[in-house]
mmCIF file of C-alpha atoms and ligand atoms in Angstrom:
data_model
loop_
_atom_site.group_PDB
_atom_site.id
_atom_site.type_symbol
_atom_site.label_atom_id
_atom_site.label_comp_id
_atom_site.label_asym_id
_atom_site.label_seq_id
_atom_site.Cartn_x
_atom_site.Cartn_y
_atom_site.Cartn_z
ATOM 1 C CA MET A 40 0.000 0.000 0.000
ATOM 2 C CA ALA A 41 1.369 3.392 -0.977
ATOM 3 C CA ALA A 42 2.148 5.865 1.762
ATOM 4 C CA LYS A 43 -0.645 8.294 2.299
ATOM 5 C CA THR A 44 -0.078 11.930 1.665
ATOM 6 C CA ALA A 45 -0.567 14.473 4.391
ATOM 7 C CA GLN A 46 -3.818 15.483 2.760
ATOM 8 C CA ASP A 47 -5.092 11.912 2.853
ATOM 9 C CA GLU A 48 -4.358 11.744 6.554
ATOM 10 C CA THR A 49 -6.716 14.582 7.286
ATOM 11 C CA THR A 50 -9.511 13.860 4.867
ATOM 12 C CA THR A 51 -9.916 10.129 4.522
ATOM 13 C CA ASP A 52 -10.822 7.062 6.461
ATOM 14 C CA LEU A 53 -13.028 8.573 9.140
ATOM 15 C CA HIS A 54 -15.000 5.917 10.959
ATOM 16 C CA ALA A 55 -16.910 5.611 14.171
ATOM 17 C CA CYS A 56 -14.771 5.571 17.265
ATOM 18 C CA THR A 57 -14.118 2.048 18.497
ATOM 19 C CA CYS A 58 -15.587 2.772 21.910
ATOM 20 C CA SER A 59 -19.003 3.311 20.276
ATOM 21 C CA GLN A 60 -19.044 -0.358 19.226
ATOM 22 C CA PHE A 61 -19.685 -1.437 22.783
ATOM 23 C CA ALA A 62 -23.034 -1.657 24.527
ATOM 24 C CA THR A 63 -24.763 -3.773 27.106
ATOM 25 C CA ALA A 64 -27.956 -5.726 26.454
ATOM 26 C CA ASP A 65 -29.897 -3.090 28.399
ATOM 27 C CA GLY A 66 -28.539 -0.307 26.219
ATOM 28 C CA GLN A 67 -25.716 1.190 28.255
ATOM 29 C CA THR A 68 -22.974 2.634 26.098
ATOM 30 C CA THR A 69 -20.057 5.020 26.381
ATOM 31 C CA GLY A 70 -22.352 7.590 24.780
ATOM 32 C CA CYS A 71 -19.779 8.081 22.050
ATOM 33 C CA THR A 72 -20.733 9.629 18.717
ATOM 34 C CA ALA A 73 -17.209 10.581 17.681
ATOM 35 C CA THR A 74 -15.553 9.674 14.432
ATOM 36 C CA THR A 75 -11.856 9.199 14.076
ATOM 37 C CA LYS A 76 -9.195 7.968 11.709
ATOM 38 C CA ARG A 77 -7.612 6.048 14.515
ATOM 39 C CA LEU A 78 -8.882 3.228 16.669
ATOM 40 C CA PHE A 79 -10.215 5.692 19.226
ATOM 41 C CA ALA A 80 -11.120 9.347 19.213
ATOM 42 C CA PRO A 81 -8.748 11.247 21.513
ATOM 43 C CA GLY A 82 -9.213 10.102 25.095
ATOM 44 C CA HIS A 83 -11.781 7.482 24.170
ATOM 45 C CA ASP A 84 -9.547 4.537 24.995
ATOM 46 C CA ALA A 85 -9.896 5.798 28.575
ATOM 47 C CA LYS A 86 -13.637 6.109 28.038
ATOM 48 C CA LEU A 87 -13.923 2.508 26.892
ATOM 49 C CA LYS A 88 -11.575 1.400 29.640
ATOM 50 C CA SER A 89 -13.757 2.886 32.377
ATOM 51 C CA PHE A 90 -16.908 1.586 30.660
ATOM 52 C CA LEU A 91 -15.514 -1.953 30.594
ATOM 53 C CA ILE A 92 -14.369 -1.654 34.210
ATOM 54 C CA ARG A 93 -17.845 -0.545 35.264
ATOM 55 C CA MET A 94 -19.545 -3.334 33.319
ATOM 56 C CA GLY A 95 -16.962 -5.857 34.450
ATOM 57 C CA ALA A 96 -17.568 -4.880 38.060
ATOM 58 C CA ASP A 97 -21.305 -5.300 37.499
ATOM 59 C CA GLY A 98 -20.728 -8.618 35.760
ATOM 60 C CA ALA A 99 -22.704 -7.297 32.805
ATOM 61 C CA GLU A 100 -22.365 -8.829 29.372
ATOM 62 C CA VAL A 101 -20.980 -6.438 26.800
ATOM 63 C CA ILE A 102 -21.840 -6.668 23.128
ATOM 64 C CA ARG A 103 -19.357 -5.407 20.593
ATOM 65 C CA THR A 104 -20.881 -4.718 17.222
ATOM 66 C CA VAL A 105 -18.497 -4.472 14.276
ATOM 67 C CA ASP A 106 -19.886 -4.162 10.746
ATOM 68 C CA GLY A 107 -23.283 -5.352 11.928
ATOM 69 C CA ILE A 108 -21.905 -8.436 13.648
ATOM 70 C CA ALA A 109 -22.574 -8.516 17.358
ATOM 71 C CA SER A 110 -20.216 -10.427 19.611
ATOM 72 C CA PRO A 111 -21.349 -10.663 23.187
ATOM 73 C CA ALA A 112 -18.746 -11.421 25.832
ATOM 74 C CA ASP A 113 -17.854 -10.341 29.310
ATOM 75 C CA ALA A 114 -16.086 -7.032 29.717
ATOM 76 C CA LEU A 115 -12.717 -8.617 30.471
ATOM 77 C CA THR A 116 -12.757 -10.690 27.295
ATOM 78 C CA HIS A 117 -13.360 -7.540 25.256
ATOM 79 C CA ALA A 118 -10.739 -5.628 27.195
ATOM 80 C CA GLN A 119 -8.056 -8.194 26.468
ATOM 81 C CA LYS A 120 -8.151 -7.173 22.807
ATOM 82 C CA PHE A 121 -6.807 -3.754 23.748
ATOM 83 C CA ALA A 122 -3.524 -2.493 25.136
ATOM 84 C CA PHE A 123 -5.296 -1.349 28.275
ATOM 85 C CA GLY A 124 -6.750 -4.813 28.935
ATOM 86 C CA HIS A 125 -4.639 -5.408 32.024
ATOM 87 C CA MET A 126 -5.831 -2.085 33.442
ATOM 88 C CA VAL A 127 -9.432 -3.200 33.051
ATOM 89 C CA ILE A 128 -8.663 -6.465 34.832
ATOM 90 C CA ALA A 129 -7.003 -4.515 37.652
ATOM 91 C CA GLY A 130 -9.842 -2.001 37.694
ATOM 92 C CA VAL A 131 -12.522 -4.668 37.923
ATOM 93 C CA ALA A 132 -10.613 -6.386 40.727
ATOM 94 C CA LEU A 133 -10.321 -3.065 42.532
ATOM 95 C CA ALA A 134 -13.997 -2.303 41.973
ATOM 96 C CA GLY A 135 -14.831 -5.709 43.415
ATOM 97 C CA GLU A 136 -12.671 -4.912 46.399
ATOM 98 C CA LYS A 137 -14.303 -1.504 46.771
ATOM 99 C CA ALA A 138 -17.779 -3.003 46.468
ATOM 100 C CA ARG A 139 -16.925 -5.563 49.110
ATOM 101 C CA LYS A 140 -15.567 -2.898 51.441
ATOM 102 C CA LYS A 141 -18.594 -0.727 50.831
ATOM 103 C CA ALA A 142 -20.878 -3.660 51.620
ATOM 104 C CA GLU A 143 -18.897 -4.290 54.793
ATOM 105 C CA ARG A 144 -19.178 -0.639 55.798
ATOM 106 C CA LEU A 145 -22.938 -0.635 55.166
ATOM 107 C CA GLU A 146 -23.272 -3.845 57.123
ATOM 108 C CA ALA A 147 -21.356 -2.384 60.062
ATOM 109 C CA LYS A 148 -23.468 0.755 59.878
ATOM 110 C CA ALA A 149 -26.686 -1.265 59.906
ATOM 111 C CA ALA A 150 -25.419 -3.312 62.842
ATOM 112 C CA ALA A 151 -24.513 -0.166 64.765
ATOM 113 C CA LYS A 152 -27.952 1.250 64.034
ATOM 114 C CA ALA A 153 -29.670 -1.918 65.251
ATOM 115 C CA GLU A 154 -27.548 -1.812 68.371
ATOM 116 C CA GLY A 155 -28.459 1.838 68.962
ATOM 117 C CA ARG A 156 -32.153 0.986 68.807
ATOM 118 C CA THR A 157 -31.910 -1.658 71.487
ATOM 119 C CA ALA A 158 -29.620 0.381 73.728
ATOM 120 C CA ARG A 159 -31.290 2.081 76.688
ATOM 121 C CA PRO A 160 -31.743 5.830 76.526
ATOM 122 C CA LYS A 161 -28.767 7.663 77.888
ATOM 123 C CA GLN A 162 -28.961 7.990 81.640
ATOM 124 C CA PRO A 163 -27.442 10.898 83.542
ATOM 125 C CA LYS A 164 -24.350 9.822 85.389
ATOM 126 C CA LYS A 165 -25.112 8.748 88.916
ATOM 127 C CA VAL A 166 -23.378 10.615 91.692
ATOM 128 C CA THR A 167 -23.189 9.640 95.329
ATOM 129 C CA ALA A 168 -22.791 12.486 97.768
ATOM 130 C CA LYS A 169 -23.191 13.305 101.396
ATOM 131 C CA VAL A 170 -25.768 15.912 102.252
ATOM 132 C CA GLY A 171 -25.516 16.709 105.900
ATOM 133 C CA ARG A 172 -25.048 13.356 107.542
ATOM 134 C CA ALA A 173 -26.933 11.265 105.035
ATOM 135 C CA THR A 174 -25.584 9.844 101.816
ATOM 136 C CA PHE A 175 -27.669 10.011 98.671
ATOM 137 C CA THR A 176 -27.319 8.816 95.166
ATOM 138 C CA GLY A 177 -28.461 11.367 92.658
ATOM 139 C CA ARG A 178 -27.156 13.296 89.700
ATOM 140 C CA MET A 179 -25.430 16.542 89.005
ATOM 141 C CA ASP A 180 -27.303 19.428 87.440
ATOM 142 C CA GLY A 181 -24.731 22.091 86.848
ATOM 143 C CA ASP A 182 -23.312 22.844 90.280
ATOM 144 C CA HIS A 183 -26.298 21.343 92.064
ATOM 145 C CA PHE A 184 -26.471 17.865 93.422
ATOM 146 C CA VAL A 185 -29.985 16.609 92.706
ATOM 147 C CA TYR A 186 -31.320 13.758 94.762
ATOM 148 C CA GLU A 187 -34.591 12.364 96.034
ATOM 149 C CA VAL A 188 -35.946 12.122 99.499
ATOM 150 C CA LYS A 189 -39.152 10.071 99.780
ATOM 151 C CA GLY A 190 -39.926 10.586 96.124
ATOM 152 C CA LYS A 191 -39.358 14.348 96.254
ATOM 153 C CA GLU A 192 -36.579 15.905 94.295
ATOM 154 C CA ARG A 193 -34.174 18.062 96.173
ATOM 155 C CA ARG A 194 -31.244 20.087 94.974
ATOM 156 C CA THR A 195 -28.416 21.495 96.933
ATOM 157 C CA LEU A 196 -25.107 23.186 96.567
ATOM 158 C CA LYS A 197 -24.070 21.927 99.994
ATOM 159 C CA PHE A 198 -22.902 18.434 99.477
ATOM 160 C CA GLN A 199 -19.792 16.401 99.483
ATOM 161 C CA ALA A 200 -19.168 13.879 96.791
ATOM 162 C CA VAL A 201 -18.130 10.507 98.122
HETATM 163 ZN ZN1 ZN B 815 -15.442 6.963 21.503
#
């Protein structure tokens, strides 16, 4: 094949960006409408890479359609045909790890919530103090010692914590 002239480079052989060939059965795509003379429009290898990582993490089947021929496969199988394939494998593994950690966090959160529901309402800290000659167990309210005598609440500043 003869070498292309500079003019040919800029005017010929435009085709749809490779990342637009990929879609899931439920219609998710990279949203690409670009055309390019290369395999990918600028930056679209990254676009496809993140798309395949996302679908790989979801375990979604990805259909690549080239010249009207659809080839369904998992995201990793598609990714292996590209230079960035290993990055997709790493990304999916990382996403799996992230998803697992997220699930663990949510689980811990739910457990903490359940625990909070069953826990008793917060009680004021009990304080034992001597008032005069008697010793009472009550609570502090600011500087006051609050205690009960025969069901009646009393408060005093004259007390001695024991
Ligand atoms: Zn694209």
